[in-house]
Coordinates of C-alpha atoms in Angstrom, one line a residue:
X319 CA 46.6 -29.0 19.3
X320 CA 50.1 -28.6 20.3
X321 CA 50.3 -26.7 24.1
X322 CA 52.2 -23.0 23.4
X323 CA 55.4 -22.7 23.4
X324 CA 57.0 -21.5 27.0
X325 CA 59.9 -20.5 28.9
X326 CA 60.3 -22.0 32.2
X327 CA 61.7 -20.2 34.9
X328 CA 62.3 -23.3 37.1
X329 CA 66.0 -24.2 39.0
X330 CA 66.5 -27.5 36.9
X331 CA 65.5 -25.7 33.2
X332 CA 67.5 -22.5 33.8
X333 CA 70.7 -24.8 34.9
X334 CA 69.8 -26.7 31.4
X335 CA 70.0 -23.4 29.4
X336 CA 73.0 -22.4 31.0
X337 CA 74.6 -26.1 31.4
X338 CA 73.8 -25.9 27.4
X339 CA 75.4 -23.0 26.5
X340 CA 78.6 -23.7 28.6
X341 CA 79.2 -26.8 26.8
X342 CA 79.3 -24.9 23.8
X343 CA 82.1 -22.4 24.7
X344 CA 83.8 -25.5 25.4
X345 CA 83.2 -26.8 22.2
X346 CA 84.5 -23.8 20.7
X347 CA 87.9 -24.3 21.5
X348 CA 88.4 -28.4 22.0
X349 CA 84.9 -29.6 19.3
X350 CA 87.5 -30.2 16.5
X351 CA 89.1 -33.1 18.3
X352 CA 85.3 -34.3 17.7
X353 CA 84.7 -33.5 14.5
X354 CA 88.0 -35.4 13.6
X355 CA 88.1 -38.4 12.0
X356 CA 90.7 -40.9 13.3
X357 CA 90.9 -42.5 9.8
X358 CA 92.7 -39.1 9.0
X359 CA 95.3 -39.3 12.1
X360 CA 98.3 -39.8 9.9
X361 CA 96.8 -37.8 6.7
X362 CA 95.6 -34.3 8.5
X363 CA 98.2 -35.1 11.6
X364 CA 95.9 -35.2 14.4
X365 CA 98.2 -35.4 16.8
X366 CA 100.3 -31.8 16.0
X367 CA 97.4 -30.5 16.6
X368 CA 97.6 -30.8 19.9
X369 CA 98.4 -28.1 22.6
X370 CA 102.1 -28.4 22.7
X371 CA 101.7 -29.2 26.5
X372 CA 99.7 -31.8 25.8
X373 CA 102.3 -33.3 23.3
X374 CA 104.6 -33.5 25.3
X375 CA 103.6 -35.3 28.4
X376 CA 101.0 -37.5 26.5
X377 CA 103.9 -39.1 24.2
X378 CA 105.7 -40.5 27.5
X379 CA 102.5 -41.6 29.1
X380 CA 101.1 -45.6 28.7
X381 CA 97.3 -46.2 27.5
X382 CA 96.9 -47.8 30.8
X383 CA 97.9 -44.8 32.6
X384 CA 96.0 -42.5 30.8
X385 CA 92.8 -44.7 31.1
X386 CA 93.5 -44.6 34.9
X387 CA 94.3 -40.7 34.4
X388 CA 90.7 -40.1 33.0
X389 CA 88.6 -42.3 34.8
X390 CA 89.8 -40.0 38.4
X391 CA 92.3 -42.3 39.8
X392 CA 94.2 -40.6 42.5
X393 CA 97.2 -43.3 42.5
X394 CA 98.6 -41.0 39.3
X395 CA 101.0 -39.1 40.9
X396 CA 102.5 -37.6 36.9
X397 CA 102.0 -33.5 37.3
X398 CA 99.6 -33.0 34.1
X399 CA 99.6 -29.9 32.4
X400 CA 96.8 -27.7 33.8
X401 CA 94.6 -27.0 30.9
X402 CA 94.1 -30.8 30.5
X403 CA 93.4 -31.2 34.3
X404 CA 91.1 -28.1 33.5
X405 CA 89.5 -30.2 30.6
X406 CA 88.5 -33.1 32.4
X407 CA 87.3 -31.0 35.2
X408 CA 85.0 -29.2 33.2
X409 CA 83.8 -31.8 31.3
X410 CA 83.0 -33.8 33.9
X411 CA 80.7 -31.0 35.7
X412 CA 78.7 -30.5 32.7
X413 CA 77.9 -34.0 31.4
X414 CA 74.7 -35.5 32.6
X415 CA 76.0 -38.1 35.1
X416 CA 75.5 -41.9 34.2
X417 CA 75.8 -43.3 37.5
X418 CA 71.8 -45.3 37.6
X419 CA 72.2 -46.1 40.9
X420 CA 72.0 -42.5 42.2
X421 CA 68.6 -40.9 42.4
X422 CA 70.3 -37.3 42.6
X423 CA 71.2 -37.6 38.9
X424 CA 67.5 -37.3 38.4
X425 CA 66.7 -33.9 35.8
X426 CA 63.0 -32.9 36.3
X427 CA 61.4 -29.8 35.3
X428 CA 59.2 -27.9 38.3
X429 CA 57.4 -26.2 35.9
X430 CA 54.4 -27.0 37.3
X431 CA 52.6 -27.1 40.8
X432 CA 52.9 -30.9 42.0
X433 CA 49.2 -30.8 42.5
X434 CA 48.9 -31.0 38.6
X435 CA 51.2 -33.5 37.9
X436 CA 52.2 -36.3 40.9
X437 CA 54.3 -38.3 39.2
X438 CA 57.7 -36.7 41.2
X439 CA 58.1 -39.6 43.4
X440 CA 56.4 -42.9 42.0
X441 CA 59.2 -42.8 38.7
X442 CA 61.9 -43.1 40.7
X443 CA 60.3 -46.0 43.2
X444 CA 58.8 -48.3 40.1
X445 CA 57.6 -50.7 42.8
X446 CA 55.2 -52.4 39.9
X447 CA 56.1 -56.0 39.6
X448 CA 53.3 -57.0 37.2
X449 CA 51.5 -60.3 37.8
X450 CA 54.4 -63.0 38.0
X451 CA 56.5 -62.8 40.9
X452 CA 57.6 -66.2 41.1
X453 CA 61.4 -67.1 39.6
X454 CA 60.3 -70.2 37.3
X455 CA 57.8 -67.7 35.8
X456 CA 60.2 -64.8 35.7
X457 CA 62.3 -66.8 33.8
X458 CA 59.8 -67.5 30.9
X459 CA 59.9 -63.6 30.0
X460 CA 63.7 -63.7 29.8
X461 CA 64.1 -67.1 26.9
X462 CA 65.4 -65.5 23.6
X463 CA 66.6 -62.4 25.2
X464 CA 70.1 -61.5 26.0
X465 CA 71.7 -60.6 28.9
X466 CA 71.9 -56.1 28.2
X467 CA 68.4 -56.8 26.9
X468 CA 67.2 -58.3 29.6
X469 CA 68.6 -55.6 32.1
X470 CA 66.9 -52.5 29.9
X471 CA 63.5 -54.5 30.0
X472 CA 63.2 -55.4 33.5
X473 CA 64.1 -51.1 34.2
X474 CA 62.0 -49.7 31.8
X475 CA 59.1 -52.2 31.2
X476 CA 58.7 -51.3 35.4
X477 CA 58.8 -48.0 35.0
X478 CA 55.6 -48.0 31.8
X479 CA 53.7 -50.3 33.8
X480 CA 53.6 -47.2 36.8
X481 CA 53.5 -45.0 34.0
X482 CA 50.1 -46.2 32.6
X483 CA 48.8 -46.6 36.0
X484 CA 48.9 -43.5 37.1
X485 CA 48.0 -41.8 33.8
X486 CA 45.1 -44.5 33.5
X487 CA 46.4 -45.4 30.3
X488 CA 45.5 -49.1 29.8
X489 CA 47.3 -48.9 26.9
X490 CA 51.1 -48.9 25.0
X491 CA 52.3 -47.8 21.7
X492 CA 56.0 -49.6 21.3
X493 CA 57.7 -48.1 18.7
X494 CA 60.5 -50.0 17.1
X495 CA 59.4 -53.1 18.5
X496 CA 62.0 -55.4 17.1
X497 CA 61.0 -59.1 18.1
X498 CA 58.8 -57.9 20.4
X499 CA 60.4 -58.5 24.3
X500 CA 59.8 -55.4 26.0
X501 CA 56.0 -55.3 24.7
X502 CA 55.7 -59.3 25.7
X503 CA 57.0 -57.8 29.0
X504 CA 54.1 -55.0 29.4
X505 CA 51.1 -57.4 27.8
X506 CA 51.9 -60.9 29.6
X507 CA 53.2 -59.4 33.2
X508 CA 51.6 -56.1 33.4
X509 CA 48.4 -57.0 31.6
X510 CA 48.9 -53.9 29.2
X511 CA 47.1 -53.7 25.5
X512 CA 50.4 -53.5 23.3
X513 CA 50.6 -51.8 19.8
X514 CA 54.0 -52.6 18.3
X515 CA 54.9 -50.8 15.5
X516 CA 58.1 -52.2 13.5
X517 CA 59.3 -51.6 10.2
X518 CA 60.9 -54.6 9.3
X519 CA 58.5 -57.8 9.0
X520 CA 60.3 -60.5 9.2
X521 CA 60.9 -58.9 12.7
X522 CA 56.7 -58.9 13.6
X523 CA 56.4 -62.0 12.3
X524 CA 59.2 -63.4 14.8
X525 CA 57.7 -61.2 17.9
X526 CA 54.1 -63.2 16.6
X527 CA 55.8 -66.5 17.2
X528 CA 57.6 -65.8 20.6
X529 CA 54.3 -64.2 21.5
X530 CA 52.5 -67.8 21.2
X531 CA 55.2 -69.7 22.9
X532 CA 55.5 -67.2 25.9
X533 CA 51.8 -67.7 26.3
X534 CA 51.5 -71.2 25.7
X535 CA 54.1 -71.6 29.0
X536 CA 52.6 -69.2 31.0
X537 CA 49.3 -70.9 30.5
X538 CA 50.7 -74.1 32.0
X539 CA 51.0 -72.1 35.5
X540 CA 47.9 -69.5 34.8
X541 CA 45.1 -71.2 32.7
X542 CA 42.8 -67.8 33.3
X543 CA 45.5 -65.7 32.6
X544 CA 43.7 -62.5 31.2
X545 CA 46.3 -61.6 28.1
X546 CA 45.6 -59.6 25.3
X547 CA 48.2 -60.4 22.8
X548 CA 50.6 -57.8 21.2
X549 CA 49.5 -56.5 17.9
X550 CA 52.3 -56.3 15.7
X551 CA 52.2 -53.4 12.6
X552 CA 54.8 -53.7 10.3
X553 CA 55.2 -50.0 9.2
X554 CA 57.7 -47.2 9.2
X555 CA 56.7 -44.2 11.4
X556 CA 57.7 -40.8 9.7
X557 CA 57.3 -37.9 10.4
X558 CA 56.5 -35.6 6.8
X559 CA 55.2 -32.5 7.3
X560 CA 54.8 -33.1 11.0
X561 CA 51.1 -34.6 10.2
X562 CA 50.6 -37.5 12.2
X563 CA 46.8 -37.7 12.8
X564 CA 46.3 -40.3 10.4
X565 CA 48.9 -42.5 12.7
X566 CA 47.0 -41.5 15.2
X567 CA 43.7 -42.9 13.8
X568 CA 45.3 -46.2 12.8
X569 CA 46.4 -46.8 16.4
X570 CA 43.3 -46.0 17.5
X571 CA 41.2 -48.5 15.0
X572 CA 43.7 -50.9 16.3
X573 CA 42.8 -51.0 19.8
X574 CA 39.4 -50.4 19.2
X575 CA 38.9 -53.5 16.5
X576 CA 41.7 -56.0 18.8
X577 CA 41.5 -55.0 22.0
X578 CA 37.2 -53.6 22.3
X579 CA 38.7 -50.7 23.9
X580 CA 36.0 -47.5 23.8
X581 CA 36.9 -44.0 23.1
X582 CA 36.9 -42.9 26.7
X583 CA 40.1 -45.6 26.7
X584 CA 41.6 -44.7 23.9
X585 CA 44.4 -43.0 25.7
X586 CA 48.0 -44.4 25.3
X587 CA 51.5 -44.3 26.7
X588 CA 54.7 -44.4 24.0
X589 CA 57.3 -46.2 24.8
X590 CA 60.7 -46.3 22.8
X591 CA 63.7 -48.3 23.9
X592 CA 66.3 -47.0 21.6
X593 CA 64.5 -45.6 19.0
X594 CA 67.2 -45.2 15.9
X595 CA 68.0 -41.1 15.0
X596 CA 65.0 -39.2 14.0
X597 CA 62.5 -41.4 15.4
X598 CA 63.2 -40.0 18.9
X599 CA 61.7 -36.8 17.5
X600 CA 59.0 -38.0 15.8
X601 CA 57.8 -39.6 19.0
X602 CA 58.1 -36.5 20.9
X603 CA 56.3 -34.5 18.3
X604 CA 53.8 -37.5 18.4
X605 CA 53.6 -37.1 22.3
X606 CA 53.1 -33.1 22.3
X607 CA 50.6 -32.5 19.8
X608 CA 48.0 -35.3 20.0
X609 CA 45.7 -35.1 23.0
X610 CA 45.2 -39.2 22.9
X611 CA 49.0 -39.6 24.3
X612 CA 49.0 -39.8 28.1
X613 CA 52.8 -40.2 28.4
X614 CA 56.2 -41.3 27.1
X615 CA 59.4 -43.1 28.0
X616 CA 62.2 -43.3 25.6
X617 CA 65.7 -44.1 25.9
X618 CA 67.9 -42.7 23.0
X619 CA 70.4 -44.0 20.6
X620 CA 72.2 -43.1 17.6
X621 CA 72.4 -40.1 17.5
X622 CA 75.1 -39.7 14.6
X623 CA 71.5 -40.6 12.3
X624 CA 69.7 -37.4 13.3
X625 CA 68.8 -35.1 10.8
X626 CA 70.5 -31.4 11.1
X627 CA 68.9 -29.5 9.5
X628 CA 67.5 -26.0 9.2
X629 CA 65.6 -25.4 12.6
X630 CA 62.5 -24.3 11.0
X631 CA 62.1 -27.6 9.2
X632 CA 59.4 -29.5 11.1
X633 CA 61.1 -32.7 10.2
X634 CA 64.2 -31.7 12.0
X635 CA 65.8 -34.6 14.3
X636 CA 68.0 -31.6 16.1
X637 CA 67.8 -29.4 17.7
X638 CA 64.2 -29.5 18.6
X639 CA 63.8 -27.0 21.3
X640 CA 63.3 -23.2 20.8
X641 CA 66.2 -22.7 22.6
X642 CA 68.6 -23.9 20.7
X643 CA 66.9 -23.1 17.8
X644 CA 67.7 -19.7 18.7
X645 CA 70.9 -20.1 20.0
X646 CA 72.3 -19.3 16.6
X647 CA 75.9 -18.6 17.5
X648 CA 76.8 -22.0 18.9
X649 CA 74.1 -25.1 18.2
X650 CA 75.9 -27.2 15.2
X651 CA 76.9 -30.6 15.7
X652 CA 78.9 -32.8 13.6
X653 CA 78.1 -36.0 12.0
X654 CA 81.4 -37.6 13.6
X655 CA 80.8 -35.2 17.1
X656 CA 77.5 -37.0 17.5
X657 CA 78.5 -40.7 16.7
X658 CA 81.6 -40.9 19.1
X659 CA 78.8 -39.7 21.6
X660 CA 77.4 -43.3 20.8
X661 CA 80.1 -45.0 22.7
X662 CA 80.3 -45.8 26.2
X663 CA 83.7 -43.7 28.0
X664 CA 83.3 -46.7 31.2
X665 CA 84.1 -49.6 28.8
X666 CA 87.0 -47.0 27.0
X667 CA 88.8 -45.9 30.3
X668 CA 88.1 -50.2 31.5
X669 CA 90.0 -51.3 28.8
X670 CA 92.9 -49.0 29.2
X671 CA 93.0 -49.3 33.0
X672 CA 93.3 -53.0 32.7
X673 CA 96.1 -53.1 29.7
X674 CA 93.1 -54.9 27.5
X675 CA 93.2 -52.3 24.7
X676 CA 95.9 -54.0 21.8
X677 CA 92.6 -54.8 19.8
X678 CA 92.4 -50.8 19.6
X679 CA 95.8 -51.4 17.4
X680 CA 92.7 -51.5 14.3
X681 CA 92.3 -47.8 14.6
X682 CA 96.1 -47.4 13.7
X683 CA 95.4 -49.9 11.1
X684 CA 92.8 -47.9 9.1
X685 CA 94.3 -44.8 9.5
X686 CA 97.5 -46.1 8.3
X687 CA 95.4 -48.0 5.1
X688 CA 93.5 -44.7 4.8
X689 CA 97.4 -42.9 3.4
X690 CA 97.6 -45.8 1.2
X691 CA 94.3 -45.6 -0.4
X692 CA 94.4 -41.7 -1.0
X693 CA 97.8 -41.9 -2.4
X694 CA 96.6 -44.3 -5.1
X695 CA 93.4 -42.2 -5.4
X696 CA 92.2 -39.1 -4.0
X697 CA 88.9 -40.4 -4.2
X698 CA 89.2 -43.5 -2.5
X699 CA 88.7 -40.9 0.7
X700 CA 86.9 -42.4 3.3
X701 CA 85.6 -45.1 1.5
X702 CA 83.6 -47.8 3.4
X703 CA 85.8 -50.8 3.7
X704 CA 84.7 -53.7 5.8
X705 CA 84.7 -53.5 9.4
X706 CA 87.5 -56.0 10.5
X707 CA 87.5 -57.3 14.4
X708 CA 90.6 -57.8 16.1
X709 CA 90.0 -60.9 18.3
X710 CA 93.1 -62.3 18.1
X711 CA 96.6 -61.0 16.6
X712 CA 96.6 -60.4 13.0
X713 CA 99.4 -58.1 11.3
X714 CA 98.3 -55.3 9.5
X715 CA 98.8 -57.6 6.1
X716 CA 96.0 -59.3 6.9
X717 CA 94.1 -56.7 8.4
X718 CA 93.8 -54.6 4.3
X719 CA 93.2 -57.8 2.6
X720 CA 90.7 -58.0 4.9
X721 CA 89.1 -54.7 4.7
X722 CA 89.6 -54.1 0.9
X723 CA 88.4 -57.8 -0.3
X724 CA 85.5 -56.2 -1.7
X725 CA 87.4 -53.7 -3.9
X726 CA 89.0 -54.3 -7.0
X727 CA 91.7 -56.0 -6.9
X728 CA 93.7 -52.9 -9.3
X729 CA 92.9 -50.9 -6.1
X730 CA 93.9 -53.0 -3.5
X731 CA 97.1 -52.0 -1.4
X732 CA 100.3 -53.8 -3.2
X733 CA 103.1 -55.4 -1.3
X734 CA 105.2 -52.2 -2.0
X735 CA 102.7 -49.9 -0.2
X736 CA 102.4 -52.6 3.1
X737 CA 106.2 -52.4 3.5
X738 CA 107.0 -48.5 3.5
X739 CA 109.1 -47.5 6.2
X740 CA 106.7 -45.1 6.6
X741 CA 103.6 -47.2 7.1
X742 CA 106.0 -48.9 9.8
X743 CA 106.5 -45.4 11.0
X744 CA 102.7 -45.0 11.1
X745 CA 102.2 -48.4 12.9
X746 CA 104.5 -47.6 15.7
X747 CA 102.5 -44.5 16.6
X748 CA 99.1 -46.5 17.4
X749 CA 99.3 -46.0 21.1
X750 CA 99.2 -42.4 20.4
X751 CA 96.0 -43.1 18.5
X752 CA 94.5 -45.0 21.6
X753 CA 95.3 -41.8 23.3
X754 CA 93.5 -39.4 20.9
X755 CA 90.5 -42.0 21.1
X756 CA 90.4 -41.8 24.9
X757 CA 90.9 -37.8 24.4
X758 CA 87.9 -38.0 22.5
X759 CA 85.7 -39.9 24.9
X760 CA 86.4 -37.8 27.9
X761 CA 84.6 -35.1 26.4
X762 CA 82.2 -36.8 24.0
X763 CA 79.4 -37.1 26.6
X764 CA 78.9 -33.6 26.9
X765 CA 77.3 -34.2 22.9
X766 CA 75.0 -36.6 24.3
X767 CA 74.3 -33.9 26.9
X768 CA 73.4 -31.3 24.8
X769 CA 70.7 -33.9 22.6
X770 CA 69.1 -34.5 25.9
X771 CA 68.9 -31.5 27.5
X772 CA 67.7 -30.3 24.0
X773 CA 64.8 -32.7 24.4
X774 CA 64.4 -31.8 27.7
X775 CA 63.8 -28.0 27.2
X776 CA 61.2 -29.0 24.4
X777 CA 59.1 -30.7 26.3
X778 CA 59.3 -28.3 28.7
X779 CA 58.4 -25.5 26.3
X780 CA 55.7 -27.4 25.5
X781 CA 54.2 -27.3 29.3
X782 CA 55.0 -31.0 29.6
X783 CA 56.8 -31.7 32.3
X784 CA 59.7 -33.9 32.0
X785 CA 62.1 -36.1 33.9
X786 CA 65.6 -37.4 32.3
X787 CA 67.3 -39.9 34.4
X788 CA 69.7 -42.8 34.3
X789 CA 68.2 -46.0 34.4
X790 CA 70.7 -48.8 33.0
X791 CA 74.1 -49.9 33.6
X792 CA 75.9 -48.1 31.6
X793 CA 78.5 -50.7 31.1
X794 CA 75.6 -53.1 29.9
X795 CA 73.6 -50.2 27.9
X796 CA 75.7 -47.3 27.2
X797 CA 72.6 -45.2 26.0
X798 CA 71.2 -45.3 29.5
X799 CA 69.2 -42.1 30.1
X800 CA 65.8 -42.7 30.1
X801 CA 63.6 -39.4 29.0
X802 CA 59.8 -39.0 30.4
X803 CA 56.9 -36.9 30.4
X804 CA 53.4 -37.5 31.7
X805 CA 50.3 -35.5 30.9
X806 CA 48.0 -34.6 34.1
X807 CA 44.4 -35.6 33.4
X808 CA 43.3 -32.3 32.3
X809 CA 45.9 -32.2 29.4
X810 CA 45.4 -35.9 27.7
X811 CA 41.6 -35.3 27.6
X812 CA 41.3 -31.5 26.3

């Protein structure tokens, strides 16, 4: 059974309530520059909007300027007005801070006496190196697997192994598997029983096929080496009426019939690196109610995907604490809110700083097709067109017939519509729309904030003590905070 629901009195969960509910007064007043969509720029005129302060120093100011404005460069010697200043201050003192090679960005929950739970120390040390120390062999684990890849498996396939160790767990559940790396990582170099559970076969039948060559070369240096393959299930994990025994069961027959694991080891650690929207939830409702999970360790992404519904609805992706769930005055998110909270505000304010931002000339693009559209036909609105990269310079000609060439060709833009002076007009504002962008990403982490911390407190309420912590580059991995919770003895066996 699930553990009661409880309110923690402890420094790092009352700073989370109240870090929460600040970010919502904020939100209040400066959430619609979130909930905007930049397609509508020139049709709702974003930019009036504005605080007239804001207008006008912000019309004079360069991209580059402004990207060294937000990121806290002190050479900017421009007198801004004060509620921006104020803005960026307070944004920046709520957000969970991204900076992974700080261990005083660590979030943990003291809940509980240390004596029940000692995993405090040994998650922030992940000394585990698994079996293979040498480079040649190191290497093996990293063929197929791209460099931001490679930099979240090497964090958090170190920090399971510990994990598992010290929950005496012997074995994982990897949930949206993909092709298999990370549970490759925790079978072949931390000798680890791996369930990984994907929905898409064609990827499980890939991750079977890497799994044989990786072993086939490691063989070559470690003829006894004492590997139990990954198991690969190709299903989808859902959660419908928040039942999930009979998943429970079929991970269980798994490691019993593949692995000859007995019941007294049929304990498990879930791991999830990225899990897409909902599926975050689901593993955490996985995690608190069934006794058989000894811990978890997931990194979030996607969180435009999550399902907002009414809080009472068990199949709810947010918010999932009783705390917000209460907080009824302040606790919606938008669709749009949520999705610009995807994006990473170091590679934004880089590409500013260093004058590298003319391929940001597409948003002014869209927006600028997006008049044309809805003045043919109101209900050509925000229709999907296809996504168009700017590598190199292309006028904004080439840019619709790009992005409408699946529509028909009655509804395509006409020559007429691509020469307006006022499209011109529209195009010569795109810096502007670089600006709103970046005015959106300054305070877009404090979204992400709010998901996390919301995960945070449930686990929490749930007696389950949890630690949220950067672990990746964020300029690799912009979803970087890793989320983890480890059952003392006592809990994963009653």
């Amino acid at each position: 059974m699930a553990a009661p629901v409880v309110t923690c009195t402890c420094r790092t969960c009352l700073k989370a309530r109240v870090t929460l509910e600040r970010i919502f007064n904020v939100l209040d007043t400066y959430g619609w520059l979130l909930d905007s969509y930049v397609v509508d720029f020139f049709q709702e005129q974003l930019w009036k909007k504005l605080p007239n302060s804001w207008k006008t120093t912000l019309q004079t100011v360069s991209p580059d300027e402004f990207g060294k404005w937000l990121a806290g460069d002190i050479s900017c010697s421009r007198v801004w007005p004060l509620s921006l200043l104020t803005l960026r201050q307070i944004a920046k003192n709520l957000q969970l801070n991204r900076d992974y090679q700080n261990d005083e960005n660590v979030w943990r929950c003291n809940g509980r006496k240390k004596s029940e739970n000692n995993s405090e120390n040994f998650v922030l040390e992940c000394k585990n190196e698994g079996l293979h120390d040498s480079r040649k062999k190191h290497n093996l684990f990293l063929k197929h697997v791209k460099i931001k890849k490679r930099h979240e498996i090497q964090q958090i396939a170190r920090v399971c192994a510990d994990c598992a160790q010290e929950s005496n767990a012997e074995c994982i559940v990897d949930v949206g598997a993909g092709v298999g790396h990370l549970a490759r990582s925790l079978a072949f170099k931390y000798v680890l029983h791996v369930i990984c559970i994907e929905q898409d076969a064609l990827l499980s039948q890939q991750a079977r096929k890497w799994d044989k060559e990786l072993l086939v070369s490691l063989s070559k240096y470690l003829p006894d080496l004492p590997v139990n393959m990954p198991q690969h299930i190709s299903i989808k994990l859902e959660d419908i009426d928040s039942d999930l025994s009979e998943t429970i069961k079929d991970i269980r027959r798994t490691f019993s019939d593949n692995f000859h694991l007995n019941k007294k080891k049929s304990g498990f650690g879930i791991v999830g690196l990225h899990p897409c929207g909902d599926l975050a939830a689901t593993l955490l409702r996985l995690y608190t109610s069934q006794c058989e999970t000894r811990f978890i360790c997931i990194v979030g992404c996607c969180y435009m995907k999550l399902t907002l519904k009414n809080p009472a609805d068990v199949s709810n992706g947010y918010p999932l604490s009783k705390y917000l769930s209460s907080f009824t005055k302040h606790k919606k998110l938008s669709y749009t809110a949520l999705e610009v909270a995807c994006h990473a505000i170091e590679s934004y304010c880089d590409k500013l700083k260093t004058g590298n931002y003319e391929d940001l000339i597409v948003h002014a693009y869209r927006a600028a097709l997006e008049t044309i559209l809805v003045k043919q036909n109101s209900q050509l609105r925000h229709t999907q067109v296809r996504n168009v990269k700017v590598t190199k310079p292309i006028s904004f000609e080439q840019y619709c017939m790009a992005a409408t060439a699946d529509f028909e060709p009655n509804l395509r833009p006409k020559d007429s519509d691509l020469q307006n002076p006022q499209i011109k007009c529209y195009l010569n504002q795109w810096r502007q729309i670089v600006i709103f962008g970046a005015l959106r990403t300054m305070i877009a982490p404090l979204v992400e904030t709010v998901v996390l911390l919301d995960r945070f407190l449930y686990l929490s309420e749930n007696n389950l003590t949890p630690i949220l912590k950067p672990v990746f580059n964020p300029r690799l991995s912009p979803r970087n905070f890793l989320l983890l919770s480890m059952k003392n003895t006592k809990q994963s066996r009653s």
